Amino acid sequence: MNSCIVGLQWGDEGKGKVIDILAEKSDIVVRYNGGANAGHTVVIAGDKFALHLLPSGSVRPNIFCVITNAVVIDADCILQEIDALAQKGITLKNRFLISENAHVVLDYHKKEDQLREDSLGKNKIGTTIRGIGPCYADKAGRSHAIRMADFRNLEQLKDKLQAIVEYKNKVFTALYNAEPVNADEIFEKCKFYADKLLPFVTDTTEFLHKSIAAGKSILFEGAQGSLLDLDHGTFPYVTSSNSSALGMSVGSGVPAKMVDKFIGIAKAYTTRVGAGPFPTEQENEIGQYIRDKGHEYGTTTGRPRRCGWFDAVAVSYTVTIGAIDAIALMHLDTLAGLKEIKLCRAYKIDGKETTFFPANIDRLSKATPIYETVPGWDKDITEVNDFYDLPANAQNFICLIEEMVKIPVTIIGVGPKRTQTIFR
Ligand code: IMP
């Protein structure tokens, strides 16, 4: 049984916990998109692990972890995470692989990310400044790309870096009036990365197909959320990878046909970090209530997240493009204490009602949400472990979501711990 987990909103849906729960039943966990911009928090026996690049399965000693071709590798970040696990006695030896085709994020990518964002002023995207966009741009441009396989030939890498850095420095100094970067320093770092990471580097596509043929069970873990997908999200306020379920196959070399189940993760409300349209946003005391109660501050950047009501138009869209089979609805406990709860069931755009999400932001910016309002509940639900022990209003809220998005909600999160999860 192979499954894939993807966020159905703008990221931060609580994928880490669900992945961790499902990883226990898998042999291999695969990260297939994005880079150190992601932030998964996994809590095990009171220990909190904030992972940016390593697959969430890495915290479980018997799970094999794979980072595939479409992930951009921040070697400093991976090495820090490997060290942090080692400090808790968890080793990745003999159970971790990185694709030789994965591209590498270097210092000049982070610098470029920062300079470009600063130069955009009020039009900035609000990136995580992890160098993600510039690294994927170099991948698409090809001639300035560095991949993990390049660490195998350091002499050639040195020459390549000289040429790339020369070009980058022209841009940094002439266009942004910024300090140049030093090619030798970057090369020295690469030598260190090569030494530490090459033992893990291989053809992960071959490994995954052989594993599938051998009957292994694989869990594909998507980073970010479907609405941040470069091609199908709210462009340009997106990330630079395919973060919807559609990215799984190109990102790993394994066709979607070989995946038995796609599970979408959504919060019982909506959040977004960075800029871009957000029809159900609540820039008021409701938004603040959700932010405070749900601890809605970024794992990667610490930024306060924008908060709003559950948007069934947006989630139905990401369910549709991803052929999602079931939903894990997280953070239901956060809504406790609200007198009324709203769910957006349609948009009005230019006087016309629609239930199909317009990813094009010119149209999305004009969308006025049409809400269904339901009564809330007061009871703390963080200890509930059976759907039928939830307050009737909470049960109704979930049933209404199922009616709107037309697939079942099979997992419900009622708190950050693994044990605070209801299965239906
Ligand atoms: P980038 O991926 O750093 O280029 O950022 C592009 C957009 O995606 C920004 O709005 C970020 O806030 C958002 N983003 C990137 N990674 C995540 C994530 O893991 N969770 C939520 N938003 C993210």
Coordinates of C-alpha atoms and ligand atoms in Angstrom, one line a residue:
M1 CA 0.0 0.0 0.0
N2 CA 1.5 3.3 -1.1
S3 CA 0.0 6.6 0.0
C4 CA 0.6 10.3 -0.5
I5 CA -0.1 13.1 1.9
V6 CA -0.6 16.6 0.7
G7 CA -1.7 19.9 2.2
L8 CA -5.0 21.2 0.7
Q9 CA -4.6 24.8 1.7
W10 CA -1.7 27.3 1.8
G11 CA 0.6 25.1 3.9
D12 CA 1.0 24.5 7.6
E13 CA -2.1 22.2 7.8
G14 CA -0.5 19.9 10.4
K15 CA 0.9 17.4 7.9
G16 CA 3.8 16.5 10.2
K17 CA 1.6 14.8 12.8
V18 CA -0.5 12.8 10.3
I19 CA 2.7 11.8 8.4
D20 CA 4.2 10.6 11.6
I21 CA 1.2 8.5 12.5
L22 CA 1.0 6.9 9.0
A23 CA 4.8 6.6 8.7
E24 CA 4.6 3.9 11.5
K25 CA 2.8 1.6 9.0
S26 CA 5.2 2.4 6.1
D27 CA 8.6 1.0 5.2
I28 CA 9.8 4.2 3.4
V29 CA 8.9 7.9 3.7
V30 CA 9.6 10.1 0.7
R31 CA 10.0 13.9 0.5
Y32 CA 9.4 15.0 -3.1
N33 CA 9.1 18.8 -3.3
G34 CA 10.2 22.1 -1.9
G35 CA 13.2 22.6 0.4
A36 CA 14.0 24.1 3.8
N37 CA 11.1 26.5 3.4
A38 CA 8.9 23.7 4.8
G39 CA 8.4 23.2 8.5
H40 CA 7.1 20.0 10.0
T41 CA 6.7 19.7 13.7
V42 CA 6.6 16.2 15.2
V43 CA 6.0 15.6 18.9
I44 CA 7.1 12.2 20.2
A45 CA 7.1 11.3 23.9
G46 CA 7.3 15.0 24.8
D47 CA 10.2 15.6 22.4
K48 CA 9.5 18.2 19.8
F49 CA 11.2 17.9 16.4
A50 CA 11.1 20.8 14.0
L51 CA 12.1 19.4 10.6
H52 CA 12.5 21.5 7.5
L53 CA 14.1 19.1 5.1
L54 CA 14.4 15.6 6.4
P55 CA 11.3 13.5 5.9
S56 CA 9.1 13.3 9.0
G57 CA 9.8 9.5 9.1
S58 CA 13.3 10.3 10.1
V59 CA 12.4 10.6 13.8
R60 CA 11.4 6.8 13.8
P61 CA 14.6 4.7 13.8
N62 CA 13.1 1.8 11.7
I63 CA 11.8 3.9 8.8
F64 CA 13.8 4.4 5.6
C65 CA 13.8 8.0 4.4
V66 CA 14.3 9.3 0.9
I67 CA 14.6 12.8 -0.6
T68 CA 13.9 12.7 -4.3
N69 CA 14.9 14.7 -7.4
A70 CA 12.6 17.7 -7.1
V71 CA 13.6 18.7 -3.6
V72 CA 16.1 21.5 -3.3
I73 CA 18.8 20.6 -0.8
D74 CA 20.1 23.1 1.8
A75 CA 23.0 21.0 3.0
D76 CA 23.6 23.1 6.1
C77 CA 20.0 22.6 7.1
I78 CA 20.1 18.8 6.5
L79 CA 23.3 18.4 8.4
Q80 CA 21.9 20.4 11.4
E81 CA 18.8 18.2 11.4
I82 CA 20.9 15.0 11.2
D83 CA 22.9 16.3 14.2
A84 CA 19.8 17.3 16.2
L85 CA 18.5 13.7 15.7
A86 CA 21.9 12.3 16.7
Q87 CA 21.7 14.2 19.9
K88 CA 18.5 12.3 20.7
G89 CA 20.3 9.0 19.8
I90 CA 18.6 8.7 16.4
T91 CA 20.8 7.8 13.5
L92 CA 20.1 7.9 9.8
K93 CA 22.9 5.5 8.9
N94 CA 21.8 2.9 6.4
R95 CA 18.2 4.3 6.1
F96 CA 18.5 7.6 4.3
L97 CA 19.0 8.5 0.6
I98 CA 19.2 11.7 -1.4
S99 CA 18.6 11.9 -5.2
E100 CA 21.7 12.6 -7.2
N101 CA 19.5 14.7 -9.4
A102 CA 18.3 17.0 -6.5
H103 CA 19.5 20.6 -6.9
V104 CA 21.5 22.3 -4.3
V105 CA 20.6 25.6 -2.6
L106 CA 23.8 27.7 -2.0
D107 CA 24.5 30.9 -0.2
Y108 CA 24.0 33.0 -3.3
H109 CA 20.5 31.7 -3.7
K110 CA 19.5 32.9 -0.2
K111 CA 21.1 36.2 -0.9
E112 CA 19.3 36.6 -4.2
D113 CA 16.0 35.6 -2.5
Q114 CA 16.5 38.4 0.1
L115 CA 17.7 41.1 -2.3
R116 CA 14.8 40.4 -4.7
E117 CA 12.2 40.5 -1.9
D118 CA 13.7 43.7 -0.5
S119 CA 13.6 45.3 -3.9
L120 CA 10.0 44.5 -4.5
G121 CA 8.7 46.6 -1.6
K122 CA 5.0 46.3 -1.2
N123 CA 4.8 43.8 -4.1
K124 CA 7.0 41.3 -2.4
I125 CA 5.9 37.6 -2.3
G126 CA 6.8 37.2 1.3
T127 CA 9.1 34.2 0.8
T128 CA 10.8 32.3 3.5
I129 CA 14.2 33.7 2.2
R130 CA 15.5 30.1 2.1
G131 CA 16.7 30.6 -1.5
I132 CA 14.0 28.4 -2.9
G133 CA 12.8 30.5 -5.8
P134 CA 16.4 31.3 -7.1
C135 CA 17.5 27.7 -6.8
Y136 CA 14.5 26.4 -8.8
A137 CA 15.1 29.3 -11.3
D138 CA 18.7 28.0 -11.8
K139 CA 17.3 24.5 -12.2
A140 CA 15.0 25.7 -15.0
G141 CA 17.8 27.8 -16.5
R142 CA 20.1 24.8 -16.4
S143 CA 23.5 26.4 -17.0
H144 CA 23.9 27.7 -13.4
A145 CA 22.5 24.6 -11.7
I146 CA 24.4 22.6 -9.1
R147 CA 23.1 19.1 -8.3
M148 CA 24.0 16.6 -5.6
A149 CA 25.8 14.6 -8.3
D150 CA 28.1 17.5 -8.9
F151 CA 29.6 16.8 -5.4
R152 CA 31.2 13.7 -7.0
N153 CA 33.6 15.7 -9.1
L154 CA 35.0 18.5 -7.0
E155 CA 37.5 19.8 -9.6
Q156 CA 34.7 20.3 -12.1
L157 CA 32.5 21.8 -9.4
K158 CA 35.2 24.4 -8.5
D159 CA 35.3 25.6 -12.1
K160 CA 31.5 25.6 -12.4
L161 CA 31.2 27.6 -9.2
Q162 CA 33.7 30.2 -10.3
A163 CA 31.7 30.9 -13.4
I164 CA 28.3 31.0 -11.6
V165 CA 29.6 33.2 -8.8
E166 CA 31.1 35.6 -11.3
Y167 CA 27.8 36.0 -12.9
K168 CA 25.8 36.2 -9.7
N169 CA 28.2 38.9 -8.3
K170 CA 27.7 41.0 -11.4
V171 CA 24.0 40.9 -10.6
F172 CA 24.4 41.5 -6.9
T173 CA 26.7 44.5 -7.3
A174 CA 25.3 46.2 -10.4
L175 CA 21.6 45.6 -9.9
Y176 CA 21.3 45.6 -6.1
N177 CA 24.4 47.5 -5.0
A178 CA 25.1 44.6 -2.7
E179 CA 28.3 42.9 -1.4
P180 CA 29.6 40.1 -3.7
V181 CA 29.9 36.5 -2.5
N182 CA 33.1 34.6 -2.4
A183 CA 33.4 31.5 -4.7
D184 CA 36.3 30.0 -2.8
E185 CA 34.3 30.1 0.5
I186 CA 31.3 28.5 -1.2
F187 CA 33.5 25.8 -2.7
E188 CA 35.1 25.0 0.7
K189 CA 31.6 24.6 2.1
C190 CA 30.7 22.3 -0.9
K191 CA 33.7 20.1 -0.1
F192 CA 32.4 19.7 3.4
Y193 CA 28.9 18.9 2.2
A194 CA 30.3 16.4 -0.3
D195 CA 32.2 14.7 2.5
K196 CA 29.2 14.4 4.8
L197 CA 26.4 13.8 2.3
L198 CA 27.8 11.8 -0.6
P199 CA 27.4 8.5 1.2
F200 CA 23.6 9.1 1.0
V201 CA 23.5 10.2 -2.7
T202 CA 22.1 7.8 -5.3
D203 CA 19.5 7.2 -8.0
T204 CA 16.4 7.4 -5.8
T205 CA 14.0 6.6 -8.7
E206 CA 15.7 3.2 -9.2
F207 CA 15.6 2.7 -5.4
L208 CA 11.9 3.5 -5.2
H209 CA 10.8 1.3 -8.2
K210 CA 12.8 -1.6 -6.8
S211 CA 11.3 -1.1 -3.4
I212 CA 7.8 -1.1 -4.9
A213 CA 8.5 -4.2 -6.8
A214 CA 9.7 -5.8 -3.6
G215 CA 6.3 -5.0 -2.0
K216 CA 7.5 -2.2 0.3
S217 CA 5.0 0.3 1.5
I218 CA 5.8 3.9 0.7
L219 CA 4.5 7.1 2.1
F220 CA 5.0 10.2 0.0
E221 CA 5.0 13.4 2.0
G222 CA 4.2 16.6 0.3
A223 CA 5.6 19.9 1.6
Q224 CA 3.7 23.3 1.7
G225 CA 0.1 23.2 0.5
S226 CA -1.7 22.7 -2.8
L227 CA -2.7 26.4 -3.2
L228 CA 1.1 27.3 -3.2
D229 CA 1.7 25.0 -6.2
L230 CA 3.7 26.9 -8.8
D231 CA 1.4 25.8 -11.7
H232 CA -1.9 25.3 -10.0
G233 CA -1.8 27.7 -7.0
T234 CA -2.4 31.4 -6.6
F235 CA 0.5 32.5 -8.8
P236 CA 2.7 34.6 -8.3
Y237 CA 2.0 34.2 -4.5
V238 CA 3.1 30.6 -4.5
T239 CA 6.3 28.6 -3.9
S240 CA 8.5 27.5 -6.7
S241 CA 7.7 23.8 -6.7
N242 CA 4.6 21.6 -7.4
S243 CA 3.2 21.3 -3.9
S244 CA -0.1 19.8 -4.9
A245 CA -0.7 16.1 -5.3
L246 CA 0.2 16.6 -9.0
G247 CA 3.8 17.2 -8.0
M248 CA 4.2 13.8 -6.5
S249 CA 5.0 11.8 -9.6
V250 CA 7.3 14.3 -11.4
G251 CA 8.9 15.0 -8.0
S252 CA 9.8 11.4 -7.3
G253 CA 9.8 9.5 -10.6
V254 CA 6.9 7.3 -9.3
P255 CA 3.6 7.6 -11.2
A256 CA 0.5 8.5 -9.3
K257 CA -1.0 5.3 -10.7
M258 CA 1.2 3.4 -8.2
V259 CA -0.2 5.3 -5.2
D260 CA -3.2 3.6 -3.6
K261 CA -4.4 6.5 -1.6
F262 CA -4.0 10.3 -1.6
I263 CA -4.9 11.9 1.8
G264 CA -5.4 15.6 1.9
I265 CA -4.7 17.6 5.1
A266 CA -6.7 20.6 5.9
K267 CA -7.2 22.7 9.0
A268 CA -10.7 23.3 10.4
Y269 CA -10.0 26.9 9.3
T270 CA -7.6 28.5 6.9
T271 CA -4.2 30.1 7.3
R272 CA -1.7 31.7 5.0
V273 CA 1.8 33.2 5.4
G274 CA 3.2 35.7 3.0
A275 CA 1.2 37.8 0.6
G276 CA -1.6 37.0 -1.8
P277 CA -5.4 36.8 -2.0
F278 CA -7.2 35.0 0.9
P279 CA -11.0 35.4 0.5
T280 CA -12.0 34.1 3.9
E281 CA -9.3 36.0 5.9
Q282 CA -10.5 37.5 9.2
E283 CA -8.4 40.5 10.0
N284 CA -10.3 41.0 13.2
E285 CA -10.8 39.5 16.7
I286 CA -11.8 36.1 15.1
G287 CA -8.5 35.9 13.2
Q288 CA -6.6 36.8 16.3
Y289 CA -8.6 34.2 18.4
I290 CA -7.6 31.5 15.9
R291 CA -4.0 32.7 15.8
D292 CA -3.6 32.7 19.5
K293 CA -5.4 29.5 20.3
G294 CA -3.9 27.6 17.3
H295 CA -0.4 29.0 17.9
E296 CA -0.4 30.2 14.3
Y297 CA 3.1 31.4 14.0
G298 CA 5.5 30.0 11.3
T299 CA 7.8 27.1 12.1
T300 CA 10.4 28.3 9.6
T301 CA 10.2 32.1 9.9
G302 CA 8.2 32.7 13.2
R303 CA 5.9 35.1 11.2
P304 CA 2.3 35.4 12.5
R305 CA 0.0 33.5 10.1
R306 CA -3.0 35.2 8.5
C307 CA -6.1 33.4 9.7
G308 CA -9.7 33.0 8.4
W309 CA -12.6 30.6 8.0
F310 CA -12.6 27.2 6.3
D311 CA -12.9 27.7 2.6
A312 CA -14.7 24.7 1.0
V313 CA -14.3 26.3 -2.5
A314 CA -10.5 26.3 -2.2
V315 CA -10.4 22.8 -0.6
S316 CA -12.8 21.3 -3.2
Y317 CA -10.5 22.6 -5.9
T318 CA -7.3 21.0 -4.4
V319 CA -9.2 17.8 -3.7
T320 CA -10.3 17.8 -7.4
I321 CA -6.9 18.5 -9.0
G322 CA -5.3 15.9 -6.7
A323 CA -7.9 13.2 -6.9
I324 CA -7.8 13.2 -3.1
D325 CA -9.5 10.2 -1.4
A326 CA -10.0 11.4 2.2
I327 CA -9.3 14.4 4.4
A328 CA -7.5 14.7 7.7
L329 CA -9.1 17.7 9.4
M330 CA -6.7 19.2 11.9
H331 CA -6.9 21.8 14.7
L332 CA -10.6 21.2 15.3
D333 CA -9.9 22.0 19.0
T334 CA -8.8 25.5 18.1
L335 CA -12.4 26.4 17.1
A336 CA -13.8 25.5 20.6
G337 CA -15.2 28.6 22.3
L338 CA -16.4 30.4 19.2
K339 CA -20.1 31.2 19.4
E340 CA -20.6 30.8 15.6
I341 CA -18.4 29.2 13.0
K342 CA -18.5 30.0 9.3
L343 CA -17.7 27.9 6.3
C344 CA -17.4 29.4 2.8
R345 CA -19.4 27.3 0.4
A346 CA -19.2 29.5 -2.7
Y347 CA -17.8 32.7 -4.1
K348 CA -19.5 35.6 -5.7
I349 CA -17.3 37.0 -8.5
D350 CA -18.5 39.8 -10.7
G351 CA -22.1 39.2 -9.5
K352 CA -21.9 35.5 -10.4
E353 CA -21.9 32.6 -7.9
T354 CA -19.2 29.9 -8.4
T355 CA -18.0 26.9 -6.5
F356 CA -15.0 26.3 -8.7
F357 CA -11.9 28.1 -7.2
P358 CA -10.3 30.5 -9.6
A359 CA -6.5 30.1 -9.1
N360 CA -6.0 33.2 -11.2
I361 CA -5.5 35.9 -8.7
D362 CA -7.2 38.7 -10.7
R363 CA -10.4 36.8 -10.4
L364 CA -9.7 35.4 -6.9
S365 CA -9.1 38.9 -5.6
K366 CA -12.7 39.8 -6.6
A367 CA -14.2 36.8 -4.8
T368 CA -16.7 37.6 -2.0
P369 CA -17.2 34.5 0.1
I370 CA -20.7 33.1 0.6
Y371 CA -20.8 31.6 4.1
E372 CA -22.8 29.0 5.9
T373 CA -22.9 29.8 9.6
V374 CA -23.2 27.1 12.2
P375 CA -23.3 27.2 16.0
G376 CA -20.0 26.6 17.7
W377 CA -19.2 24.6 20.9
D378 CA -17.7 25.5 24.2
K379 CA -16.5 22.1 25.4
D380 CA -12.7 21.4 25.4
I381 CA -12.4 18.5 23.0
T382 CA -8.6 17.8 23.3
E383 CA -9.2 14.6 25.2
V384 CA -12.0 13.2 22.9
N385 CA -11.0 10.1 21.0
D386 CA -14.3 9.0 19.4
F387 CA -16.1 11.0 16.8
Y388 CA -19.5 10.4 18.6
D389 CA -18.1 11.9 21.8
L390 CA -17.6 15.2 20.1
P391 CA -20.2 17.9 20.8
A392 CA -23.1 17.6 18.4
N393 CA -22.2 21.0 16.8
A394 CA -18.6 19.8 16.1
Q395 CA -19.9 16.6 14.5
N396 CA -22.3 18.7 12.4
F397 CA -19.5 21.0 11.4
I398 CA -17.5 18.0 10.1
C399 CA -20.5 16.5 8.3
L400 CA -21.1 19.9 6.6
I401 CA -17.4 20.0 5.4
E402 CA -17.9 16.4 3.9
E403 CA -21.0 17.5 2.2
M404 CA -19.2 20.6 0.7
V405 CA -16.0 18.9 -0.4
K406 CA -17.6 15.6 -1.3
I407 CA -15.1 13.2 0.3
P408 CA -14.9 11.8 3.8
V409 CA -13.1 13.3 6.7
T410 CA -11.5 10.2 8.1
I411 CA -8.9 11.7 10.6
I412 CA -9.6 14.5 13.0
G413 CA -6.9 16.4 14.9
V414 CA -7.9 17.6 18.4
G415 CA -4.5 18.6 19.7
P416 CA -0.8 18.6 18.9
K417 CA 0.0 15.2 20.3
R418 CA -0.3 11.9 18.3
T419 CA -2.7 10.6 20.8
Q420 CA -5.0 13.6 20.2
T421 CA -6.3 12.2 16.9
I422 CA -9.7 10.7 16.1
F423 CA -10.0 8.0 13.4
R424 CA -13.3 7.3 11.7
Ligands
IMP1 P1 9.2 30.4 -0.8 O1 8.8 29.0 -0.9 O2 10.2 30.6 0.4 O3 9.7 31.0 -2.0 O4 7.9 31.3 -0.4 C1 6.9 31.5 -1.3 C2 5.5 31.5 -0.6 O5 5.2 30.2 -0.1 C3 5.5 32.5 0.6 O6 4.2 33.0 0.7 C4 5.8 31.6 1.8 O7 5.3 32.1 3.0 C5 5.0 30.3 1.3 N1 5.5 29.1 2.0 C6 6.7 28.5 1.6 N2 6.8 27.4 2.4 C7 5.8 27.3 3.2 C8 5.3 26.4 4.2 O8 6.0 25.4 4.5 N3 4.2 26.7 4.8 C9 3.4 27.8 4.5 N4 3.8 28.6 3.6 C10 4.9 28.4 2.9

